[in-house]
Tab-separated table of C-alpha atoms and ligand atoms in Angstrom:
chain	number	residue	atom	x	y	z
S	1	MET	CA	-0.003	-0.031	-0.049
S	2	LEU	CA	1.238	3.450	-0.893
S	3	ALA	CA	0.323	5.790	1.765
S	4	CYS	CA	1.063	9.216	0.359
S	5	VAL	CA	2.006	11.885	2.914
S	6	LEU	CA	5.130	13.419	4.289
S	7	LEU	CA	4.440	13.074	7.903
S	8	LEU	CA	4.765	9.433	8.757
S	9	ALA	CA	4.335	8.654	12.434
S	10	GLY	CA	3.100	5.133	12.049
S	11	ALA	CA	5.386	2.296	13.018
S	12	ALA	CA	3.970	-0.728	11.378
S	13	ARG	CA	6.648	-3.584	11.438
S	14	ALA	CA	7.187	-5.299	8.259
S	15	ASP	CA	9.029	-8.622	8.677
S	16	LYS	CA	9.670	-11.826	6.797
S	17	ILE	CA	8.497	-15.114	8.199
S	18	VAL	CA	10.588	-17.923	6.772
S	19	LEU	CA	8.888	-21.375	7.009
S	20	LYS	CA	10.694	-24.633	7.368
S	21	ASN	CA	9.569	-25.612	3.855
S	22	GLY	CA	11.369	-22.488	2.573
S	23	ARG	CA	8.235	-20.389	1.835
S	24	LYS	CA	8.453	-16.848	2.913
S	25	ILE	CA	5.609	-14.692	4.075
S	26	ILE	CA	5.874	-10.880	4.235
S	27	ALA	CA	3.836	-9.526	7.216
S	28	TYR	CA	3.319	-6.697	9.501
S	29	ASN	CA	3.281	-6.750	13.348
S	30	VAL	CA	4.709	-10.335	13.714
S	31	VAL	CA	4.352	-11.440	17.332
S	32	GLU	CA	4.922	-14.765	19.106
S	33	ASP	CA	1.824	-15.905	20.997
S	34	GLY	CA	2.286	-19.257	22.804
S	35	ASP	CA	2.826	-21.891	20.211
S	36	LYS	CA	1.632	-19.615	17.412
S	37	ILE	CA	3.087	-16.857	15.312
S	38	ARG	CA	0.492	-14.015	14.740
S	39	TYR	CA	0.911	-11.599	11.917
S	40	GLU	CA	-0.990	-9.196	9.702
S	41	THR	CA	-1.020	-9.207	5.959
S	42	SER	CA	-3.099	-7.210	3.502
S	43	ALA	CA	-5.695	-9.935	3.989
S	44	GLY	CA	-6.068	-9.347	7.779
S	45	GLN	CA	-4.679	-11.022	10.911
S	46	LEU	CA	-3.419	-14.534	10.546
S	47	ALA	CA	-1.644	-17.148	12.626
S	48	LEU	CA	0.761	-19.978	11.965
S	49	PRO	CA	1.816	-22.818	14.215
S	50	LYS	CA	5.274	-22.032	15.512
S	51	SER	CA	6.440	-25.553	14.756
S	52	ILE	CA	6.428	-24.808	11.016
S	53	VAL	CA	8.265	-21.447	11.280
S	54	ASP	CA	12.123	-21.656	10.711
S	55	HIS	CA	12.892	-18.014	11.604
S	56	ILE	CA	11.728	-14.469	11.317
S	57	GLU	CA	13.696	-11.819	9.576
S	58	LYS	CA	12.992	-8.388	10.915
S	59	GLY	CA	12.520	-5.609	8.313
S	60	GLY	CA	13.698	-7.635	5.279
S	61	ILE	CA	12.204	-7.237	1.878
S	62	LEU	CA	9.032	-5.242	2.231
S	63	PRO	CA	5.846	-5.156	0.399
S	64	LEU	CA	5.118	-2.334	-1.959
S	65	MET	CA	1.370	-2.238	-1.579
S	66	SER	CA	-1.440	-4.447	-0.508
S	67	SER	CA	-2.892	-5.108	-3.953
S	68	PRO	CA	-4.562	-8.362	-4.766
S	69	ALA	CA	-1.339	-9.495	-6.512
S	70	ALA	CA	0.584	-8.781	-3.226
S	71	ALA	CA	-2.037	-10.553	-1.105
S	72	VAL	CA	-1.994	-13.628	-3.287
S	73	ALA	CA	1.770	-13.675	-3.244
S	74	ALA	CA	1.696	-13.950	0.548
S	75	ALA	CA	-1.110	-16.498	0.479
S	76	SER	CA	-0.602	-20.252	0.883
S	77	LEU	CA	-1.823	-22.175	-2.131
S	78	ASP	CA	-1.371	-25.727	-3.077
S	79	LEU	CA	-0.694	-25.547	-6.788
S	80	GLU	CA	0.993	-28.829	-7.045
S	81	PRO	CA	-0.476	-30.963	-9.847
S	82	ALA	CA	-1.889	-33.616	-7.608
S	83	GLU	CA	-3.246	-36.173	-10.066
S	84	ILE	CA	-0.070	-36.077	-12.188
S	85	ALA	CA	2.236	-36.156	-9.097
S	86	ALA	CA	0.647	-39.628	-8.277
S	87	THR	CA	2.078	-41.160	-11.394
S	88	ALA	CA	5.436	-42.647	-11.194
S	89	GLY	CA	8.537	-40.738	-12.128
S	90	GLU	CA	6.956	-37.241	-12.262
S	91	SER	CA	8.984	-35.874	-9.397
S	92	GLU	CA	12.073	-36.950	-11.374
S	93	ILE	CA	10.965	-34.635	-14.124
S	94	ASP	CA	10.806	-31.706	-11.681
S	95	LYS	CA	14.307	-32.502	-10.517
S	96	ALA	CA	15.686	-32.781	-13.981
S	97	ALA	CA	13.875	-29.534	-15.173
S	98	VAL	CA	15.234	-27.410	-12.331
S	99	HIS	CA	18.508	-28.245	-10.684
S	100	ASP	CA	21.693	-26.407	-9.326
S	101	GLY	CA	19.804	-23.128	-9.097
S	102	SER	CA	18.642	-22.849	-12.721
S	103	VAL	CA	16.183	-24.161	-15.239
S	104	ASP	CA	17.668	-26.922	-17.484
S	105	ARG	CA	16.395	-25.625	-20.914
S	106	ASN	CA	18.127	-28.391	-22.827
S	107	TYR	CA	16.207	-31.006	-20.823
S	108	ILE	CA	12.917	-29.246	-21.480
S	109	ASN	CA	13.669	-28.903	-25.119
S	110	HIS	CA	14.494	-32.554	-25.293
S	111	LEU	CA	11.084	-33.445	-23.646
S	112	GLU	CA	9.354	-31.058	-26.072
S	113	SER	CA	10.888	-32.688	-29.141
S	114	GLY	CA	8.322	-35.548	-29.053
S	115	ALA	CA	5.501	-33.702	-27.344
S	116	ALA	CA	3.607	-32.302	-30.236
S	117	ALA	CA	1.778	-35.581	-30.871
S	118	GLY	CA	0.322	-35.369	-27.332
S	119	GLY	CA	0.098	-38.389	-25.077
S	120	ALA	CA	2.660	-39.151	-22.310
S	121	LYS	CA	5.397	-37.046	-23.840
S	122	ALA	CA	3.135	-33.967	-23.799
S	123	ILE	CA	2.312	-34.594	-20.136
S	124	GLN	CA	6.003	-34.748	-19.359
S	125	ALA	CA	6.797	-31.627	-21.188
S	126	ALA	CA	3.919	-29.758	-19.336
S	127	ARG	CA	5.171	-31.060	-16.046
S	128	ALA	CA	8.753	-29.786	-16.806
S	129	HIS	CA	7.427	-26.301	-17.756
S	130	HIS	CA	5.213	-26.238	-14.640
S	131	ALA	CA	8.382	-26.944	-12.515
S	132	ALA	CA	10.172	-24.233	-14.384
S	133	ALA	CA	7.374	-21.776	-13.939
S	134	ARG	CA	7.274	-22.418	-10.124
S	135	PHE	CA	11.027	-21.813	-9.997
S	136	GLU	CA	10.904	-18.581	-11.999
S	137	MET	CA	8.033	-17.411	-9.744
S	138	VAL	CA	10.057	-17.944	-6.619
S	139	ARG	CA	12.929	-16.163	-8.272
S	140	GLY	CA	10.637	-13.253	-9.075
S	141	ASP	CA	10.962	-13.525	-12.874
S	142	LEU	CA	7.241	-13.203	-13.773
S	143	GLU	CA	8.121	-12.882	-17.402
S	144	ARG	CA	9.690	-16.329	-17.723
S	145	ALA	CA	7.111	-17.738	-15.322
S	146	LEU	CA	4.365	-16.631	-17.536
S	147	SER	CA	6.038	-18.201	-20.756
S	148	ASP	CA	6.506	-21.506	-18.874
S	149	ALA	CA	3.004	-21.614	-17.406
S	150	ARG	CA	1.647	-20.895	-20.869
S	151	ALA	CA	3.700	-23.597	-22.489
S	152	ALA	CA	2.486	-26.062	-19.911
S	153	VAL	CA	-1.110	-25.261	-20.726
S	154	SER	CA	-0.448	-25.559	-24.421
S	155	TYR	CA	0.640	-29.229	-23.908
S	156	THR	CA	-2.165	-30.111	-21.434
S	157	PRO	CA	-5.026	-27.666	-22.071
S	158	GLU	CA	-7.361	-29.658	-19.872
S	159	ASP	CA	-5.219	-30.120	-16.793
S	160	PRO	CA	-6.695	-27.989	-14.007
S	161	ALA	CA	-3.356	-27.820	-12.200
S	162	MET	CA	-1.681	-26.172	-15.243
S	163	LEU	CA	-4.612	-23.840	-15.774
S	164	LEU	CA	-4.623	-22.779	-12.178
S	165	GLU	CA	-0.871	-22.149	-12.298
S	166	LEU	CA	-1.264	-19.918	-15.334
S	167	ALA	CA	-4.192	-17.995	-13.759
S	168	TYR	CA	-1.981	-17.561	-10.688
S	169	VAL	CA	0.869	-16.058	-12.656
S	170	TYR	CA	-1.497	-13.637	-14.428
S	171	LEU	CA	-2.888	-12.673	-11.034
S	172	ARG	CA	0.594	-11.974	-9.605
S	173	ARG	CA	1.104	-9.773	-12.645
S	174	SER	CA	-2.079	-7.903	-11.913
S	175	GLU	CA	-3.443	-9.061	-15.228
S	176	PHE	CA	-6.898	-9.810	-13.985
S	177	LYS	CA	-8.943	-10.438	-17.067
S	178	GLN	CA	-6.468	-13.061	-18.327
S	179	SER	CA	-6.407	-14.635	-14.827
S	180	LEU	CA	-10.187	-14.947	-14.804
S	181	GLU	CA	-10.260	-16.551	-18.239
S	182	TYR	CA	-7.944	-19.456	-17.048
S	183	LEU	CA	-9.797	-19.837	-13.811
S	184	GLU	CA	-13.067	-20.330	-15.763
S	185	ARG	CA	-11.299	-22.939	-17.738
S	186	ALA	CA	-9.793	-24.553	-14.654
S	187	LYS	CA	-13.380	-24.720	-13.154
S	188	ARG	CA	-14.607	-26.925	-16.010
S	189	TYR	CA	-12.202	-29.648	-14.887
S	190	ALA	CA	-11.936	-28.923	-11.170
S	191	ARG	CA	-15.217	-27.584	-9.910
S	192	ASP	CA	-14.607	-28.535	-6.291
S	193	ASN	CA	-11.085	-27.187	-5.936
S	194	PRO	CA	-11.164	-24.511	-3.219
S	195	ASP	CA	-8.108	-22.800	-4.663
S	196	VAL	CA	-9.825	-22.055	-7.881
S	197	TYR	CA	-12.328	-19.883	-5.917
S	198	LYS	CA	-9.701	-18.485	-3.650
S	199	LEU	CA	-7.896	-17.156	-6.640
S	200	GLU	CA	-11.081	-16.049	-8.366
S	201	GLY	CA	-11.904	-13.937	-5.324
S	202	TRP	CA	-8.748	-11.985	-5.546
S	203	THR	CA	-9.108	-11.655	-9.335
S	204	TYR	CA	-12.629	-10.117	-8.939
S	205	TYR	CA	-11.303	-7.946	-6.231
S	206	GLY	CA	-8.583	-6.697	-8.519
S	207	LEU	CA	-11.242	-6.037	-11.210
S	208	ASN	CA	-13.137	-3.858	-8.736
S	209	ARG	CA	-15.983	-6.383	-8.505
S	210	PRO	CA	-16.169	-6.926	-4.824
S	211	ASP	CA	-19.735	-8.588	-5.037
S	212	GLN	CA	-18.339	-11.424	-7.241
S	213	ALA	CA	-15.282	-11.675	-5.050
S	214	VAL	CA	-17.499	-12.326	-1.993
S	215	VAL	CA	-19.441	-15.150	-3.833
S	216	ALA	CA	-16.162	-16.753	-4.889
S	217	TRP	CA	-14.625	-16.626	-1.506
S	218	LYS	CA	-17.769	-17.985	0.115
S	219	LYS	CA	-17.635	-20.934	-2.332
S	220	SER	CA	-13.994	-21.546	-1.441
S	221	LEU	CA	-14.890	-21.540	2.232
S	222	ALA	CA	-17.724	-23.902	1.708
S	223	LEU	CA	-15.238	-26.392	0.203
S	224	ARG	CA	-12.418	-25.857	2.773
S	225	ALA	CA	-11.932	-23.764	5.931
S	226	ASP	CA	-9.117	-21.296	5.158
S	227	PRO	CA	-8.157	-18.343	7.424
S	228	GLU	CA	-6.701	-16.357	4.503
S	229	VAL	CA	-9.961	-16.648	2.523
S	230	GLN	CA	-11.900	-15.774	5.708
S	231	ALA	CA	-9.876	-12.640	6.256
S	232	ALA	CA	-10.157	-11.617	2.641
S	233	LEU	CA	-13.808	-12.192	2.724
S	234	ASP	CA	-14.254	-10.120	5.950
S	235	LYS	CA	-12.433	-7.212	4.356
S	236	ALA	CA	-14.534	-7.383	1.173
S	237	VAL	CA	-17.702	-7.562	3.088
S	238	ARG	CA	-16.656	-4.474	5.132
S	239	ASP	CA	-15.808	-2.689	1.935
S	240	ARG	CA	-19.111	-3.651	0.419
S	241	ALA	CA	-21.211	-2.709	3.454
S	242	GLU	CA	-19.765	0.821	3.320
S	243	GLU	CA	-20.081	1.077	-0.505
S	244	GLU	CA	-23.650	-0.161	-0.529
S	245	ASN	CA	-24.770	3.368	0.079
S	246	TYR	CA	-22.420	4.733	-2.352
S	247	ARG	CA	-23.237	6.041	-5.802
S	248	GLU	CA	-21.341	5.048	-8.814
S	249	ASN	CA	-20.187	7.017	-11.731
S	250	GLU	CA	-17.812	6.043	-14.480
S	251	SER	CA	-15.809	7.553	-17.328
S	252	ALA	CA	-13.634	5.959	-20.091
S	253	HIS	CA	-10.915	4.856	-17.775
S	254	PHE	CA	-12.289	5.074	-14.267
S	255	GLN	CA	-14.945	3.564	-12.031
S	256	LEU	CA	-15.801	5.904	-9.253
S	257	LYS	CA	-17.635	5.279	-6.060
S	258	TYR	CA	-18.626	7.963	-3.545
S	259	ASN	CA	-20.512	8.335	-0.483
S	260	GLY	CA	-24.150	9.423	-0.919
S	261	ALA	CA	-23.504	12.481	1.295
S	262	ALA	CA	-20.863	13.781	-1.152
S	263	GLU	CA	-21.811	16.276	-3.796
S	264	PRO	CA	-22.686	14.606	-7.222
S	265	GLY	CA	-21.182	17.570	-8.901
S	266	LEU	CA	-17.854	16.737	-6.974
S	267	ALA	CA	-17.892	13.237	-8.380
S	268	ARG	CA	-18.320	14.466	-11.967
S	269	GLU	CA	-15.618	16.986	-11.466
S	270	VAL	CA	-13.187	14.429	-9.956
S	271	LEU	CA	-13.730	12.127	-13.050
S	272	HIS	CA	-13.135	15.044	-15.349
S	273	THR	CA	-9.959	15.955	-13.526
S	274	LEU	CA	-8.789	12.307	-13.503
S	275	GLU	CA	-9.464	11.941	-17.319
S	276	GLY	CA	-7.307	15.039	-17.919
S	277	HIS	CA	-4.478	13.669	-15.756
S	278	TYR	CA	-4.743	10.280	-17.383
S	279	GLN	CA	-4.146	11.656	-20.829
S	280	GLN	CA	-1.127	13.573	-19.715
S	281	ILE	CA	0.432	10.715	-17.709
S	282	GLU	CA	-0.449	8.242	-20.557
S	283	SER	CA	1.612	10.345	-23.074
S	284	GLU	CA	4.472	11.036	-20.647
S	285	LEU	CA	5.052	7.351	-19.642
S	286	ASN	CA	3.928	6.152	-23.163
S	287	PHE	CA	1.727	3.591	-21.537
S	288	SER	CA	-1.992	2.892	-21.263
S	289	PRO	CA	-3.124	0.859	-18.243
S	290	PRO	CA	-5.120	-2.072	-19.583
S	291	ASP	CA	-7.560	-2.271	-16.654
S	292	PRO	CA	-10.007	0.280	-15.519
S	293	ILE	CA	-8.829	2.206	-12.450
S	294	GLY	CA	-11.068	2.179	-9.327
S	295	VAL	CA	-11.427	5.320	-7.303
S	296	VAL	CA	-13.365	5.650	-3.997
S	297	LEU	CA	-14.091	9.085	-2.439
S	298	TYR	CA	-14.646	8.909	1.336
S	299	THR	CA	-15.750	11.030	4.144
S	300	GLN	CA	-12.869	11.375	6.567
S	301	GLU	CA	-14.434	8.972	8.918
S	302	ALA	CA	-15.165	6.209	6.572
S	303	PHE	CA	-11.663	6.552	5.130
S	304	ALA	CA	-10.151	5.765	8.424
S	305	ASP	CA	-12.708	2.986	9.124
S	306	ILE	CA	-12.495	1.110	5.851
S	307	THR	CA	-8.961	1.482	4.862
S	308	ARG	CA	-7.737	0.967	8.377
S	309	ALA	CA	-5.032	3.338	7.469
S	310	PRO	CA	-2.959	4.983	10.104
S	311	GLY	CA	-4.141	8.392	11.152
S	312	TRP	CA	-1.409	10.140	9.243
S	313	ALA	CA	-2.373	8.848	5.858
S	314	GLY	CA	-3.720	11.516	3.491
S	315	ALA	CA	-4.729	9.180	0.639
S	316	LEU	CA	-3.983	5.610	-0.352
S	317	ASN	CA	-3.401	3.555	-3.453
S	318	ASP	CA	-3.881	-0.105	-2.674
S	319	GLY	CA	-4.938	-1.005	-6.184
S	320	ARG	CA	-7.744	1.434	-5.991
S	321	ILE	CA	-7.234	5.153	-5.448
S	322	ARG	CA	-8.807	6.126	-2.061
S	323	VAL	CA	-9.226	9.713	-1.247
S	324	PRO	CA	-10.984	11.462	1.659
S	325	VAL	CA	-12.996	14.516	0.254
S	326	GLN	CA	-14.844	15.626	3.377
S	327	GLY	CA	-16.208	19.130	3.017
S	328	LEU	CA	-15.231	19.624	-0.602
S	329	THR	CA	-17.784	20.666	-3.164
S	330	GLY	CA	-15.453	20.973	-6.051
S	331	VAL	CA	-11.883	19.952	-7.138
S	332	ASP	CA	-9.481	22.501	-5.880
S	333	SER	CA	-5.841	22.617	-6.798
S	334	GLU	CA	-4.837	20.551	-3.776
S	335	LEU	CA	-7.277	17.671	-4.635
S	336	SER	CA	-6.190	17.790	-8.254
S	337	ARG	CA	-2.613	17.374	-7.122
S	338	VAL	CA	-3.413	14.417	-4.858
S	339	LEU	CA	-5.425	12.746	-7.574
S	340	ARG	CA	-2.580	13.128	-10.003
S	341	HIS	CA	-0.078	11.740	-7.554
S	342	GLU	CA	-2.301	8.662	-6.825
S	343	LEU	CA	-3.084	8.125	-10.429
S	344	THR	CA	0.642	7.984	-11.265
S	345	HIS	CA	0.942	5.202	-8.742
S	346	SER	CA	-1.784	3.218	-10.672
S	347	PHE	CA	0.067	3.738	-13.947
S	348	ILE	CA	3.361	2.571	-12.487
S	349	GLN	CA	1.690	-0.352	-10.712
S	350	GLN	CA	0.124	-1.647	-13.901
S	351	LYS	CA	3.043	-0.844	-16.099
S	352	THR	CA	5.543	-2.741	-13.899
S	353	HIS	CA	3.067	-5.411	-12.644
S	354	GLY	CA	3.662	-4.072	-9.105
S	355	ARG	CA	7.491	-4.315	-9.337
S	356	ALA	CA	8.653	-0.685	-8.952
S	357	PRO	CA	10.541	-0.019	-5.670
S	358	THR	CA	9.022	2.643	-3.336
S	359	TRP	CA	11.617	5.357	-4.125
S	360	ILE	CA	10.756	5.133	-7.882
S	361	GLN	CA	6.935	5.002	-7.184
S	362	GLU	CA	7.143	8.050	-4.908
S	363	GLY	CA	9.705	9.846	-6.980
S	364	VAL	CA	7.744	9.668	-10.208
S	365	ALA	CA	4.452	10.360	-8.361
S	366	GLN	CA	5.795	13.582	-6.857
S	367	TRP	CA	7.340	14.611	-10.225
S	368	MET	CA	3.945	14.101	-12.018
S	369	GLU	CA	2.086	16.057	-9.329
S	370	GLY	CA	4.274	19.003	-10.066
S	371	LYS	CA	6.633	18.924	-6.988
S	372	ARG	CA	10.215	19.964	-7.534
S	373	SER	CA	13.361	19.858	-5.284
S	374	ASP	CA	13.742	23.561	-4.657
S	375	GLU	CA	12.816	23.435	-1.045
S	376	SER	CA	14.754	20.404	-0.008
S	377	ALA	CA	17.840	20.722	-2.258
S	378	ALA	CA	20.064	22.410	0.394
S	379	VAL	CA	19.319	19.903	3.099
S	380	LEU	CA	19.791	16.924	0.740
S	381	VAL	CA	23.132	18.283	-0.481
S	382	GLN	CA	24.195	18.752	3.130
S	383	VAL	CA	23.308	15.287	4.145
S	384	TYR	CA	24.974	13.837	0.955
S	385	ASP	CA	28.160	15.806	1.526
S	386	ALA	CA	28.336	14.582	5.135
S	387	GLY	CA	28.260	11.038	3.858
S	388	GLN	CA	25.028	10.409	5.574
S	389	ALA	CA	22.698	9.850	2.605
S	390	ALA	CA	20.799	6.546	2.871
S	391	PRO	CA	21.553	4.366	-0.187
S	392	LEU	CA	18.699	4.154	-2.600
S	393	GLY	CA	18.791	0.370	-2.032
S	394	GLN	CA	17.470	1.049	1.444
S	395	LEU	CA	14.501	2.961	0.025
S	396	GLU	CA	13.301	0.143	-2.192
S	397	GLY	CA	10.876	-1.472	0.318
S	398	SER	CA	7.943	-0.061	2.324
S	399	TRP	CA	8.511	3.213	4.102
S	400	MET	CA	5.768	2.424	6.586
S	401	ARG	CA	8.035	2.032	9.640
S	402	MET	CA	10.212	4.934	9.028
S	403	PRO	CA	10.254	7.691	11.699
S	404	GLY	CA	8.842	10.988	10.450
S	405	PRO	CA	12.127	12.944	9.642
S	406	LEU	CA	13.622	10.013	7.791
S	407	ALA	CA	10.453	9.491	5.713
S	408	SER	CA	10.483	13.241	4.711
S	409	TYR	CA	13.954	12.678	3.663
S	410	ALA	CA	13.121	9.507	1.670
S	411	TYR	CA	10.357	11.396	-0.204
S	412	ALA	CA	12.660	14.377	-0.952
S	413	TRP	CA	15.522	12.129	-2.065
S	414	ALA	CA	13.262	9.974	-4.258
S	415	LEU	CA	11.990	13.158	-5.988
S	416	ALA	CA	15.539	14.549	-6.464
S	417	ASN	CA	16.837	11.360	-8.135
S	418	ILE	CA	13.784	11.153	-10.496
S	419	GLU	CA	13.999	14.864	-11.156
S	420	TYR	CA	17.645	14.441	-12.075
S	421	ILE	CA	16.918	11.706	-14.445
S	422	VAL	CA	13.991	13.489	-16.162
S	423	GLN	CA	15.812	16.766	-16.442
S	424	THR	CA	19.139	15.514	-17.772
S	425	GLN	CA	18.127	12.257	-19.703
S	426	GLY	CA	14.413	12.767	-20.242
S	427	MET	CA	11.217	10.860	-19.336
S	428	GLY	CA	12.026	8.239	-21.981
S	429	ASP	CA	14.746	6.894	-19.532
S	430	VAL	CA	12.233	6.636	-16.673
S	431	GLU	CA	9.983	4.764	-19.120
S	432	ARG	CA	12.825	2.321	-20.051
S	433	ILE	CA	13.674	1.747	-16.438
S	434	LEU	CA	10.053	0.916	-15.699
S	435	ASP	CA	9.940	-1.439	-18.662
S	436	ARG	CA	12.938	-3.380	-17.342
S	437	LEU	CA	11.317	-3.581	-13.815
S	438	ALA	CA	8.230	-5.028	-15.473
S	439	THR	CA	10.288	-7.976	-16.747
S	440	GLY	CA	11.701	-8.639	-13.248
S	441	THR	CA	15.030	-6.878	-13.555
S	442	ALA	CA	16.405	-5.695	-10.219
S	443	THR	CA	16.281	-1.844	-9.865
S	444	GLU	CA	20.012	-1.305	-9.642
S	445	GLN	CA	20.636	-3.485	-12.714
S	446	ALA	CA	17.790	-1.605	-14.592
S	447	LEU	CA	19.614	1.678	-13.747
S	448	ARG	CA	22.897	0.205	-15.051
S	449	GLU	CA	21.281	-0.857	-18.333
S	450	VAL	CA	19.518	2.396	-18.999
S	451	LEU	CA	21.573	5.081	-17.292
S	452	HIS	CA	24.963	3.245	-17.045
S	453	ASP	CA	24.910	4.168	-13.506
S	454	ASP	CA	24.770	2.042	-10.302
S	455	TYR	CA	23.084	3.459	-7.126
S	456	ALA	CA	26.187	5.234	-5.911
S	457	ASP	CA	26.752	6.958	-9.279
S	458	LEU	CA	23.104	8.089	-9.433
S	459	MET	CA	23.252	9.560	-5.915
S	460	GLN	CA	26.481	11.450	-6.715
S	461	ALA	CA	25.070	12.725	-10.035
S	462	THR	CA	21.782	13.792	-8.308
S	463	ALA	CA	23.747	15.704	-5.635
S	464	GLY	CA	25.722	17.442	-8.323
S	465	TYR	CA	22.474	18.317	-10.225
S	466	LEU	CA	20.958	19.762	-6.924
S	467	LYS	CA	24.079	21.940	-6.336
S	468	LYS	CA	24.148	23.166	-9.801
S	469	ASN	CA	20.524	24.006	-10.094
S	470	TYR	CA	19.405	25.049	-6.680
S	471	GLY	CA	22.847	26.230	-5.096
S	472	ARG	CA	23.236	29.824	-4.475
C	1	ZN	ZN1	2.634	8.306	-3.084
């Protein structure tokens, strides 16, 4: 979740729980409670038996936002192809397809050579691609994972496990329509699989169809008790109860919901403002988000109740743009700026499949809203010259637990770096960096490929830029 303000007083802990089977869960507020480990995710509060936890890493890699893709990434799913696993020798294929820390493409090619005719060879090729897709997913290469998951489906188009895996990859990429398509197909062959409906719930949630998400999650729970699904369902029901009294309005690219108490004129103006911003950001980033963007306007009170955001949060983007508009009758320049900032997050989220680090998200969002480094330049240069600048690598994860002064610095430094890139290299370079992030390239590597700079080089160049342009 991107909470967009300068004053961060909240101190949500974001830690990594590493299970004995190697699975990692990103979670907030991890606490030991008897023989349980309790934690919070975007799906609500959950607990694990301590016996299956290997260790907890405090403040490791942090989630960017609690989107459906992030929620499902943290969820436990059993996507192993159960029926196929039962046949002899299949786990041998897994081991041969992925070994020594990489995918054996020669082995997969070999299996594929006889697979076109179908039959046992096709099943083996599908299994090998499935193992490769799982591996690439864990490594975070969603591009390769997609290509392998698609190949697996092409060999065994009626195998629910392969269909479910492909739907899962699309969901992780926030490509909800495609995900839904393969879930529908999986349902034909596995009508009683609770994971189909679990994923379907998140997919509908991502498509801003909470009513259908509720139906799907209820089906999943009827088939199997699951605290993750229960928590997701509770949140969706909470959302829906609030939004039941809301009115709806939509424009070419937005689905807007707003409290009945808000002025209808305000809703129309918000949509009009958003469409204007959309066109500008679209041409600047050379990208059109494929999915409609959900926007919810709240009264102050409802905003705090529903989003459960800390008191300091001014607006949020957790897949939908959520903005409190209490007391406003029209779009003033401040609201327009906030909308533009949040909309930029939606563009970057969809363009990079949720893979942009926080400093790039907040840097570009501030640039787009029209903020520049004039006020902060002197302090940033001072901090940099004193050798006390936090490396950009430390600003990749969530900023939720930063103390206020450090967070203000993080926002300012993020803006300065993006401003330097835009002003000296052009927005095209930002676009190329985002493109690389979308394919799973690590941020610093993307900078090397596009700017020929590593983090230290970029920071130095940014400090130089600030001195030159804002020094007196
Ligand atoms: Zn922001």
